[in-house]
């Protein structure tokens, strides 16, 4: 029980610290509506599930034995975040309709889901986090290793999804509240855009795993 409490505590610390995932969720909720933000949350959950699977298979070790793989992943991931940030800086104010929905919220959810997947899955540090954290709470004495990884992975993905849904709903609520102020929307777009660009640049210079 104590180990589980430590595991949950470690996850909460990581999830509540602002990062590209949280920025993307809030930005999407504010500027494109609650539905789009929830789709991003699902995409992030899919990406985390992929990272857990790769960590269980030991593929994170590829970054240590082949540093070029880490460099390639961080470069692609960083450029993607910078592209998202630049696109956001160029976005105009959003006009909500009489039902309180942003125009984008009535569009297909596929692009939003894909942006959630790519933002997380292209971040090699997310895979390294899973590969470092999960083994700390796995013990052969407690049963099959694969089963333990599966349980911890479900907890990791579920907790992340729950918190992401809260961010998505909060972003959607703020967006409706700000719908009457194009100037406030523009300021928020710039803040979120610059934050994503900053995270992208930071990722491109991330240190290789030792």
JSON list of C-alpha atoms in Angstrom, two decimals:
[
{"chain": "A", "resi": 1, "resn": "UNK", "atom": "CA", "xyz": [0.00, 0.00, 0.00]},
{"chain": "A", "resi": 2, "resn": "UNK", "atom": "CA", "xyz": [2.87, 2.35, 0.84]},
{"chain": "A", "resi": 3, "resn": "UNK", "atom": "CA", "xyz": [4.49, 1.62, -2.52]},
{"chain": "A", "resi": 4, "resn": "UNK", "atom": "CA", "xyz": [1.22, 2.37, -4.31]},
{"chain": "A", "resi": 5, "resn": "UNK", "atom": "CA", "xyz": [0.90, 5.67, -2.43]},
{"chain": "A", "resi": 6, "resn": "UNK", "atom": "CA", "xyz": [4.43, 6.59, -3.53]},
{"chain": "A", "resi": 7, "resn": "UNK", "atom": "CA", "xyz": [3.61, 5.62, -7.11]},
{"chain": "A", "resi": 8, "resn": "UNK", "atom": "CA", "xyz": [0.47, 7.75, -7.16]},
{"chain": "A", "resi": 9, "resn": "UNK", "atom": "CA", "xyz": [2.33, 10.63, -5.52]},
{"chain": "A", "resi": 10, "resn": "UNK", "atom": "CA", "xyz": [5.06, 10.51, -8.16]},
{"chain": "A", "resi": 11, "resn": "UNK", "atom": "CA", "xyz": [2.48, 10.51, -10.94]},
{"chain": "A", "resi": 12, "resn": "UNK", "atom": "CA", "xyz": [0.58, 13.44, -9.45]},
{"chain": "A", "resi": 13, "resn": "UNK", "atom": "CA", "xyz": [3.75, 15.51, -9.17]},
{"chain": "A", "resi": 14, "resn": "UNK", "atom": "CA", "xyz": [4.59, 14.88, -12.82]},
{"chain": "A", "resi": 15, "resn": "UNK", "atom": "CA", "xyz": [1.05, 15.48, -14.07]},
{"chain": "A", "resi": 16, "resn": "UNK", "atom": "CA", "xyz": [0.41, 18.75, -12.22]},
{"chain": "A", "resi": 17, "resn": "UNK", "atom": "CA", "xyz": [3.68, 20.38, -13.35]},
{"chain": "A", "resi": 18, "resn": "UNK", "atom": "CA", "xyz": [2.85, 22.47, -16.45]},
{"chain": "A", "resi": 19, "resn": "UNK", "atom": "CA", "xyz": [4.20, 20.95, -19.65]},
{"chain": "A", "resi": 20, "resn": "UNK", "atom": "CA", "xyz": [3.34, 20.74, -23.34]},
{"chain": "A", "resi": 21, "resn": "UNK", "atom": "CA", "xyz": [0.49, 18.30, -22.70]},
{"chain": "A", "resi": 22, "resn": "UNK", "atom": "CA", "xyz": [-1.24, 20.64, -20.26]},
{"chain": "A", "resi": 23, "resn": "UNK", "atom": "CA", "xyz": [-0.65, 23.68, -22.44]},
{"chain": "A", "resi": 24, "resn": "UNK", "atom": "CA", "xyz": [-2.12, 21.90, -25.46]},
{"chain": "A", "resi": 25, "resn": "UNK", "atom": "CA", "xyz": [-5.18, 20.85, -23.46]},
{"chain": "A", "resi": 26, "resn": "UNK", "atom": "CA", "xyz": [-5.87, 24.31, -22.09]},
{"chain": "A", "resi": 27, "resn": "UNK", "atom": "CA", "xyz": [-5.22, 26.00, -25.43]},
{"chain": "A", "resi": 28, "resn": "UNK", "atom": "CA", "xyz": [-7.54, 23.62, -27.23]},
{"chain": "A", "resi": 29, "resn": "UNK", "atom": "CA", "xyz": [-10.28, 24.01, -24.64]},
{"chain": "A", "resi": 30, "resn": "UNK", "atom": "CA", "xyz": [-10.07, 27.80, -24.63]},
{"chain": "A", "resi": 31, "resn": "UNK", "atom": "CA", "xyz": [-9.81, 28.37, -28.36]},
{"chain": "A", "resi": 32, "resn": "UNK", "atom": "CA", "xyz": [-11.52, 25.36, -29.93]},
{"chain": "A", "resi": 33, "resn": "UNK", "atom": "CA", "xyz": [-14.02, 24.13, -27.39]},
{"chain": "A", "resi": 34, "resn": "UNK", "atom": "CA", "xyz": [-14.53, 21.42, -24.83]},
{"chain": "A", "resi": 35, "resn": "UNK", "atom": "CA", "xyz": [-15.16, 18.62, -27.32]},
{"chain": "A", "resi": 36, "resn": "UNK", "atom": "CA", "xyz": [-11.87, 19.21, -29.13]},
{"chain": "A", "resi": 37, "resn": "UNK", "atom": "CA", "xyz": [-10.00, 19.36, -25.81]},
{"chain": "A", "resi": 38, "resn": "UNK", "atom": "CA", "xyz": [-11.51, 16.06, -24.69]},
{"chain": "A", "resi": 39, "resn": "UNK", "atom": "CA", "xyz": [-10.34, 14.51, -27.96]},
{"chain": "A", "resi": 40, "resn": "UNK", "atom": "CA", "xyz": [-6.82, 15.76, -27.18]},
{"chain": "A", "resi": 41, "resn": "UNK", "atom": "CA", "xyz": [-7.09, 14.13, -23.74]},
{"chain": "A", "resi": 42, "resn": "UNK", "atom": "CA", "xyz": [-7.95, 10.79, -25.35]},
{"chain": "A", "resi": 43, "resn": "UNK", "atom": "CA", "xyz": [-5.00, 11.18, -27.72]},
{"chain": "A", "resi": 44, "resn": "UNK", "atom": "CA", "xyz": [-2.66, 11.81, -24.79]},
{"chain": "A", "resi": 45, "resn": "UNK", "atom": "CA", "xyz": [-3.98, 8.68, -23.07]},
{"chain": "A", "resi": 46, "resn": "UNK", "atom": "CA", "xyz": [-3.31, 6.61, -26.19]},
{"chain": "A", "resi": 47, "resn": "UNK", "atom": "CA", "xyz": [0.25, 7.95, -26.35]},
{"chain": "A", "resi": 48, "resn": "UNK", "atom": "CA", "xyz": [0.87, 7.16, -22.68]},
{"chain": "A", "resi": 49, "resn": "UNK", "atom": "CA", "xyz": [-0.42, 3.63, -23.19]},
{"chain": "A", "resi": 50, "resn": "UNK", "atom": "CA", "xyz": [2.05, 3.28, -26.05]},
{"chain": "A", "resi": 51, "resn": "UNK", "atom": "CA", "xyz": [4.90, 4.52, -23.84]},
{"chain": "A", "resi": 52, "resn": "UNK", "atom": "CA", "xyz": [3.98, 2.05, -21.09]},
{"chain": "A", "resi": 53, "resn": "UNK", "atom": "CA", "xyz": [3.96, -0.79, -23.63]},
{"chain": "A", "resi": 54, "resn": "UNK", "atom": "CA", "xyz": [7.33, 0.24, -25.05]},
{"chain": "A", "resi": 55, "resn": "UNK", "atom": "CA", "xyz": [8.79, 0.56, -21.56]},
{"chain": "A", "resi": 56, "resn": "UNK", "atom": "CA", "xyz": [7.55, -2.92, -20.65]},
{"chain": "A", "resi": 57, "resn": "UNK", "atom": "CA", "xyz": [9.21, -4.27, -23.79]},
{"chain": "A", "resi": 58, "resn": "UNK", "atom": "CA", "xyz": [12.46, -2.58, -22.83]},
{"chain": "A", "resi": 59, "resn": "UNK", "atom": "CA", "xyz": [12.59, -0.46, -25.98]},
{"chain": "A", "resi": 60, "resn": "UNK", "atom": "CA", "xyz": [13.57, 2.63, -24.00]},
{"chain": "A", "resi": 61, "resn": "UNK", "atom": "CA", "xyz": [17.05, 1.09, -23.82]},
{"chain": "A", "resi": 62, "resn": "UNK", "atom": "CA", "xyz": [17.29, 1.85, -27.54]},
{"chain": "A", "resi": 63, "resn": "UNK", "atom": "CA", "xyz": [17.93, 5.49, -26.65]},
{"chain": "A", "resi": 64, "resn": "UNK", "atom": "CA", "xyz": [20.98, 4.47, -24.62]},
{"chain": "A", "resi": 65, "resn": "UNK", "atom": "CA", "xyz": [22.47, 2.06, -27.14]},
{"chain": "A", "resi": 66, "resn": "UNK", "atom": "CA", "xyz": [21.61, 4.21, -30.16]},
{"chain": "A", "resi": 67, "resn": "UNK", "atom": "CA", "xyz": [21.88, 7.91, -29.19]},
{"chain": "A", "resi": 68, "resn": "UNK", "atom": "CA", "xyz": [20.88, 8.97, -32.70]},
{"chain": "A", "resi": 69, "resn": "UNK", "atom": "CA", "xyz": [17.39, 7.56, -32.04]},
{"chain": "A", "resi": 70, "resn": "UNK", "atom": "CA", "xyz": [16.97, 9.86, -29.04]},
{"chain": "A", "resi": 71, "resn": "UNK", "atom": "CA", "xyz": [18.30, 12.81, -31.05]},
{"chain": "A", "resi": 72, "resn": "UNK", "atom": "CA", "xyz": [15.91, 12.09, -33.91]},
{"chain": "A", "resi": 73, "resn": "UNK", "atom": "CA", "xyz": [12.90, 11.72, -31.60]},
{"chain": "A", "resi": 74, "resn": "UNK", "atom": "CA", "xyz": [13.61, 14.88, -29.65]},
{"chain": "A", "resi": 75, "resn": "UNK", "atom": "CA", "xyz": [14.21, 16.89, -32.83]},
{"chain": "A", "resi": 76, "resn": "UNK", "atom": "CA", "xyz": [10.97, 15.77, -34.46]},
{"chain": "A", "resi": 77, "resn": "UNK", "atom": "CA", "xyz": [9.03, 16.24, -31.23]},
{"chain": "A", "resi": 78, "resn": "UNK", "atom": "CA", "xyz": [10.53, 19.65, -30.59]},
{"chain": "A", "resi": 79, "resn": "UNK", "atom": "CA", "xyz": [9.82, 20.85, -34.11]},
{"chain": "A", "resi": 80, "resn": "UNK", "atom": "CA", "xyz": [6.23, 19.66, -33.82]},
{"chain": "A", "resi": 81, "resn": "UNK", "atom": "CA", "xyz": [5.72, 21.66, -30.61]},
{"chain": "A", "resi": 82, "resn": "UNK", "atom": "CA", "xyz": [7.29, 24.74, -32.21]},
{"chain": "A", "resi": 83, "resn": "UNK", "atom": "CA", "xyz": [4.97, 24.34, -35.20]},
{"chain": "A", "resi": 84, "resn": "UNK", "atom": "CA", "xyz": [1.96, 24.14, -32.88]},
{"chain": "A", "resi": 85, "resn": "UNK", "atom": "CA", "xyz": [3.15, 27.27, -31.09]},
{"chain": "A", "resi": 86, "resn": "UNK", "atom": "CA", "xyz": [3.67, 29.26, -34.29]},
{"chain": "A", "resi": 87, "resn": "UNK", "atom": "CA", "xyz": [0.26, 28.19, -35.58]},
{"chain": "A", "resi": 88, "resn": "UNK", "atom": "CA", "xyz": [-1.27, 29.37, -32.33]},
{"chain": "A", "resi": 89, "resn": "UNK", "atom": "CA", "xyz": [0.49, 32.75, -32.51]},
{"chain": "A", "resi": 90, "resn": "UNK", "atom": "CA", "xyz": [-1.03, 33.28, -35.94]},
{"chain": "A", "resi": 91, "resn": "UNK", "atom": "CA", "xyz": [-4.55, 32.25, -34.87]},
{"chain": "A", "resi": 92, "resn": "UNK", "atom": "CA", "xyz": [-7.27, 34.87, -34.70]},
{"chain": "A", "resi": 93, "resn": "UNK", "atom": "CA", "xyz": [-9.97, 35.30, -32.05]},
{"chain": "A", "resi": 94, "resn": "UNK", "atom": "CA", "xyz": [-12.73, 32.71, -31.83]},
{"chain": "A", "resi": 95, "resn": "UNK", "atom": "CA", "xyz": [-16.42, 33.62, -32.09]},
{"chain": "A", "resi": 96, "resn": "UNK", "atom": "CA", "xyz": [-18.74, 31.42, -30.04]},
{"chain": "A", "resi": 97, "resn": "UNK", "atom": "CA", "xyz": [-22.25, 30.80, -31.31]},
{"chain": "A", "resi": 98, "resn": "UNK", "atom": "CA", "xyz": [-25.52, 31.07, -29.40]},
{"chain": "A", "resi": 99, "resn": "UNK", "atom": "CA", "xyz": [-25.07, 27.58, -27.96]},
{"chain": "A", "resi": 100, "resn": "UNK", "atom": "CA", "xyz": [-21.70, 28.51, -26.46]},
{"chain": "A", "resi": 101, "resn": "UNK", "atom": "CA", "xyz": [-19.71, 26.40, -28.89]},
{"chain": "A", "resi": 102, "resn": "UNK", "atom": "CA", "xyz": [-16.61, 27.41, -30.80]},
{"chain": "A", "resi": 103, "resn": "UNK", "atom": "CA", "xyz": [-16.72, 26.72, -34.55]},
{"chain": "A", "resi": 104, "resn": "UNK", "atom": "CA", "xyz": [-13.95, 24.13, -34.24]},
{"chain": "A", "resi": 105, "resn": "UNK", "atom": "CA", "xyz": [-15.93, 22.22, -31.63]},
{"chain": "A", "resi": 106, "resn": "UNK", "atom": "CA", "xyz": [-18.38, 21.24, -34.36]},
{"chain": "A", "resi": 107, "resn": "UNK", "atom": "CA", "xyz": [-15.62, 19.96, -36.62]},
{"chain": "A", "resi": 108, "resn": "UNK", "atom": "CA", "xyz": [-14.28, 16.42, -36.66]},
{"chain": "A", "resi": 109, "resn": "UNK", "atom": "CA", "xyz": [-12.37, 15.28, -33.61]},
{"chain": "A", "resi": 110, "resn": "UNK", "atom": "CA", "xyz": [-9.71, 13.33, -35.51]},
{"chain": "A", "resi": 111, "resn": "UNK", "atom": "CA", "xyz": [-7.15, 16.16, -35.87]},
{"chain": "A", "resi": 112, "resn": "UNK", "atom": "CA", "xyz": [-7.46, 17.05, -32.18]},
{"chain": "A", "resi": 113, "resn": "UNK", "atom": "CA", "xyz": [-7.00, 13.42, -31.13]},
{"chain": "A", "resi": 114, "resn": "UNK", "atom": "CA", "xyz": [-3.98, 13.12, -33.42]},
{"chain": "A", "resi": 115, "resn": "UNK", "atom": "CA", "xyz": [-2.39, 16.25, -31.98]},
{"chain": "A", "resi": 116, "resn": "UNK", "atom": "CA", "xyz": [-2.71, 14.74, -28.50]},
{"chain": "A", "resi": 117, "resn": "UNK", "atom": "CA", "xyz": [-1.07, 11.51, -29.63]},
{"chain": "A", "resi": 118, "resn": "UNK", "atom": "CA", "xyz": [1.79, 13.24, -31.45]},
{"chain": "A", "resi": 119, "resn": "UNK", "atom": "CA", "xyz": [2.52, 15.79, -28.72]},
{"chain": "A", "resi": 120, "resn": "UNK", "atom": "CA", "xyz": [3.17, 13.03, -26.19]},
{"chain": "A", "resi": 121, "resn": "UNK", "atom": "CA", "xyz": [4.41, 10.13, -28.29]},
{"chain": "A", "resi": 122, "resn": "UNK", "atom": "CA", "xyz": [7.07, 12.28, -29.99]},
{"chain": "A", "resi": 123, "resn": "UNK", "atom": "CA", "xyz": [8.50, 13.27, -26.61]},
{"chain": "A", "resi": 124, "resn": "UNK", "atom": "CA", "xyz": [11.26, 10.73, -25.82]},
{"chain": "A", "resi": 125, "resn": "UNK", "atom": "CA", "xyz": [11.41, 12.00, -22.25]},
{"chain": "A", "resi": 126, "resn": "UNK", "atom": "CA", "xyz": [7.91, 10.59, -21.68]},
{"chain": "A", "resi": 127, "resn": "UNK", "atom": "CA", "xyz": [9.12, 7.12, -22.65]},
{"chain": "A", "resi": 128, "resn": "UNK", "atom": "CA", "xyz": [12.19, 7.47, -20.45]},
{"chain": "A", "resi": 129, "resn": "UNK", "atom": "CA", "xyz": [9.96, 8.53, -17.55]},
{"chain": "A", "resi": 130, "resn": "UNK", "atom": "CA", "xyz": [7.89, 5.35, -17.89]},
{"chain": "A", "resi": 131, "resn": "UNK", "atom": "CA", "xyz": [10.98, 3.17, -18.25]},
{"chain": "A", "resi": 132, "resn": "UNK", "atom": "CA", "xyz": [12.51, 4.64, -15.08]},
{"chain": "A", "resi": 133, "resn": "UNK", "atom": "CA", "xyz": [9.40, 4.91, -12.89]},
{"chain": "A", "resi": 134, "resn": "UNK", "atom": "CA", "xyz": [7.54, 1.66, -13.51]},
{"chain": "A", "resi": 135, "resn": "UNK", "atom": "CA", "xyz": [10.38, -0.80, -12.73]},
{"chain": "A", "resi": 136, "resn": "UNK", "atom": "CA", "xyz": [10.81, 0.86, -9.31]},
{"chain": "A", "resi": 137, "resn": "UNK", "atom": "CA", "xyz": [7.40, -0.52, -8.30]},
{"chain": "A", "resi": 138, "resn": "UNK", "atom": "CA", "xyz": [7.68, -3.97, -9.86]},
{"chain": "A", "resi": 139, "resn": "UNK", "atom": "CA", "xyz": [8.95, -6.96, -7.88]},
{"chain": "A", "resi": 140, "resn": "UNK", "atom": "CA", "xyz": [9.19, -10.63, -8.94]},
{"chain": "A", "resi": 141, "resn": "UNK", "atom": "CA", "xyz": [8.06, -11.56, -5.42]},
{"chain": "A", "resi": 142, "resn": "UNK", "atom": "CA", "xyz": [4.69, -9.91, -6.02]},
{"chain": "A", "resi": 143, "resn": "UNK", "atom": "CA", "xyz": [3.69, -11.93, -9.07]},
{"chain": "A", "resi": 144, "resn": "UNK", "atom": "CA", "xyz": [4.23, -12.00, -12.84]},
{"chain": "A", "resi": 145, "resn": "UNK", "atom": "CA", "xyz": [6.21, -8.98, -14.03]},
{"chain": "A", "resi": 146, "resn": "UNK", "atom": "CA", "xyz": [4.02, -8.45, -17.08]},
{"chain": "A", "resi": 147, "resn": "UNK", "atom": "CA", "xyz": [0.89, -8.40, -14.98]},
{"chain": "A", "resi": 148, "resn": "UNK", "atom": "CA", "xyz": [2.37, -5.82, -12.61]},
{"chain": "A", "resi": 149, "resn": "UNK", "atom": "CA", "xyz": [3.42, -3.62, -15.53]},
{"chain": "A", "resi": 150, "resn": "UNK", "atom": "CA", "xyz": [-0.11, -3.85, -16.90]},
{"chain": "A", "resi": 151, "resn": "UNK", "atom": "CA", "xyz": [-1.70, -2.82, -13.60]},
{"chain": "A", "resi": 152, "resn": "UNK", "atom": "CA", "xyz": [0.69, 0.09, -13.08]},
{"chain": "A", "resi": 153, "resn": "UNK", "atom": "CA", "xyz": [0.25, 1.12, -16.70]},
{"chain": "A", "resi": 154, "resn": "UNK", "atom": "CA", "xyz": [-3.53, 1.20, -16.39]},
{"chain": "A", "resi": 155, "resn": "UNK", "atom": "CA", "xyz": [-3.20, 3.36, -13.28]},
{"chain": "A", "resi": 156, "resn": "UNK", "atom": "CA", "xyz": [-0.74, 5.71, -15.01]},
{"chain": "A", "resi": 157, "resn": "UNK", "atom": "CA", "xyz": [-2.96, 6.13, -18.07]},
{"chain": "A", "resi": 158, "resn": "UNK", "atom": "CA", "xyz": [-6.22, 6.39, -16.10]},
{"chain": "A", "resi": 159, "resn": "UNK", "atom": "CA", "xyz": [-4.94, 9.00, -13.66]},
{"chain": "A", "resi": 160, "resn": "UNK", "atom": "CA", "xyz": [-3.47, 11.02, -16.50]},
{"chain": "A", "resi": 161, "resn": "UNK", "atom": "CA", "xyz": [-6.73, 10.84, -18.44]},
{"chain": "A", "resi": 162, "resn": "UNK", "atom": "CA", "xyz": [-8.77, 11.94, -15.41]},
{"chain": "A", "resi": 163, "resn": "UNK", "atom": "CA", "xyz": [-6.58, 14.99, -14.84]},
{"chain": "A", "resi": 164, "resn": "UNK", "atom": "CA", "xyz": [-6.52, 15.77, -18.55]},
{"chain": "A", "resi": 165, "resn": "UNK", "atom": "CA", "xyz": [-10.31, 15.71, -18.68]},
{"chain": "A", "resi": 166, "resn": "UNK", "atom": "CA", "xyz": [-10.40, 18.24, -15.84]},
{"chain": "A", "resi": 167, "resn": "UNK", "atom": "CA", "xyz": [-7.99, 20.48, -17.78]},
{"chain": "A", "resi": 168, "resn": "UNK", "atom": "CA", "xyz": [-10.09, 20.11, -20.92]},
{"chain": "A", "resi": 169, "resn": "UNK", "atom": "CA", "xyz": [-13.28, 21.05, -19.09]},
{"chain": "A", "resi": 170, "resn": "UNK", "atom": "CA", "xyz": [-11.57, 23.99, -17.39]},
{"chain": "A", "resi": 171, "resn": "UNK", "atom": "CA", "xyz": [-10.22, 25.22, -20.72]},
{"chain": "A", "resi": 172, "resn": "UNK", "atom": "CA", "xyz": [-13.64, 24.96, -22.31]},
{"chain": "A", "resi": 173, "resn": "UNK", "atom": "CA", "xyz": [-15.24, 26.91, -19.46]},
{"chain": "A", "resi": 174, "resn": "UNK", "atom": "CA", "xyz": [-12.61, 29.64, -19.66]},
{"chain": "A", "resi": 175, "resn": "UNK", "atom": "CA", "xyz": [-13.07, 29.81, -23.43]},
{"chain": "A", "resi": 176, "resn": "UNK", "atom": "CA", "xyz": [-16.79, 30.44, -23.15]},
{"chain": "A", "resi": 177, "resn": "UNK", "atom": "CA", "xyz": [-16.14, 33.06, -20.47]},
{"chain": "A", "resi": 178, "resn": "UNK", "atom": "CA", "xyz": [-13.57, 34.81, -22.70]},
{"chain": "A", "resi": 179, "resn": "UNK", "atom": "CA", "xyz": [-15.68, 34.59, -25.85]},
{"chain": "A", "resi": 180, "resn": "UNK", "atom": "CA", "xyz": [-16.74, 38.23, -25.57]},
{"chain": "A", "resi": 181, "resn": "UNK", "atom": "CA", "xyz": [-13.16, 39.51, -25.45]},
{"chain": "A", "resi": 182, "resn": "UNK", "atom": "CA", "xyz": [-11.11, 39.03, -28.64]},
{"chain": "A", "resi": 183, "resn": "UNK", "atom": "CA", "xyz": [-8.24, 40.94, -27.02]},
{"chain": "A", "resi": 184, "resn": "UNK", "atom": "CA", "xyz": [-8.10, 38.52, -24.09]},
{"chain": "A", "resi": 185, "resn": "UNK", "atom": "CA", "xyz": [-8.19, 35.59, -26.52]},
{"chain": "A", "resi": 186, "resn": "UNK", "atom": "CA", "xyz": [-5.30, 37.07, -28.47]},
{"chain": "A", "resi": 187, "resn": "UNK", "atom": "CA", "xyz": [-3.21, 37.53, -25.33]},
{"chain": "A", "resi": 188, "resn": "UNK", "atom": "CA", "xyz": [-3.95, 33.97, -24.26]},
{"chain": "A", "resi": 189, "resn": "UNK", "atom": "CA", "xyz": [-3.05, 32.65, -27.71]},
{"chain": "A", "resi": 190, "resn": "UNK", "atom": "CA", "xyz": [0.30, 34.39, -27.51]},
{"chain": "A", "resi": 191, "resn": "UNK", "atom": "CA", "xyz": [0.99, 33.06, -24.02]},
{"chain": "A", "resi": 192, "resn": "UNK", "atom": "CA", "xyz": [0.12, 29.49, -24.99]},
{"chain": "A", "resi": 193, "resn": "UNK", "atom": "CA", "xyz": [1.94, 29.79, -28.32]},
{"chain": "A", "resi": 194, "resn": "UNK", "atom": "CA", "xyz": [5.14, 31.06, -26.74]},
{"chain": "A", "resi": 195, "resn": "UNK", "atom": "CA", "xyz": [4.91, 28.36, -24.07]},
{"chain": "A", "resi": 196, "resn": "UNK", "atom": "CA", "xyz": [4.67, 25.62, -26.69]},
{"chain": "A", "resi": 197, "resn": "UNK", "atom": "CA", "xyz": [7.57, 27.10, -28.64]},
{"chain": "A", "resi": 198, "resn": "UNK", "atom": "CA", "xyz": [9.60, 27.23, -25.43]},
{"chain": "A", "resi": 199, "resn": "UNK", "atom": "CA", "xyz": [8.84, 23.60, -24.61]},
{"chain": "A", "resi": 200, "resn": "UNK", "atom": "CA", "xyz": [9.71, 22.62, -28.16]},
{"chain": "A", "resi": 201, "resn": "UNK", "atom": "CA", "xyz": [13.07, 24.39, -28.09]},
{"chain": "A", "resi": 202, "resn": "UNK", "atom": "CA", "xyz": [13.80, 22.91, -24.67]},
{"chain": "A", "resi": 203, "resn": "UNK", "atom": "CA", "xyz": [13.05, 19.42, -25.96]},
{"chain": "A", "resi": 204, "resn": "UNK", "atom": "CA", "xyz": [15.41, 19.80, -28.92]},
{"chain": "A", "resi": 205, "resn": "UNK", "atom": "CA", "xyz": [18.32, 20.45, -26.55]},
{"chain": "A", "resi": 206, "resn": "UNK", "atom": "CA", "xyz": [17.37, 17.79, -23.98]},
{"chain": "A", "resi": 207, "resn": "UNK", "atom": "CA", "xyz": [20.31, 15.77, -22.74]},
{"chain": "A", "resi": 208, "resn": "UNK", "atom": "CA", "xyz": [20.71, 12.22, -23.90]},
{"chain": "A", "resi": 209, "resn": "UNK", "atom": "CA", "xyz": [20.07, 9.49, -21.30]},
{"chain": "A", "resi": 210, "resn": "UNK", "atom": "CA", "xyz": [23.20, 8.45, -19.45]}
]
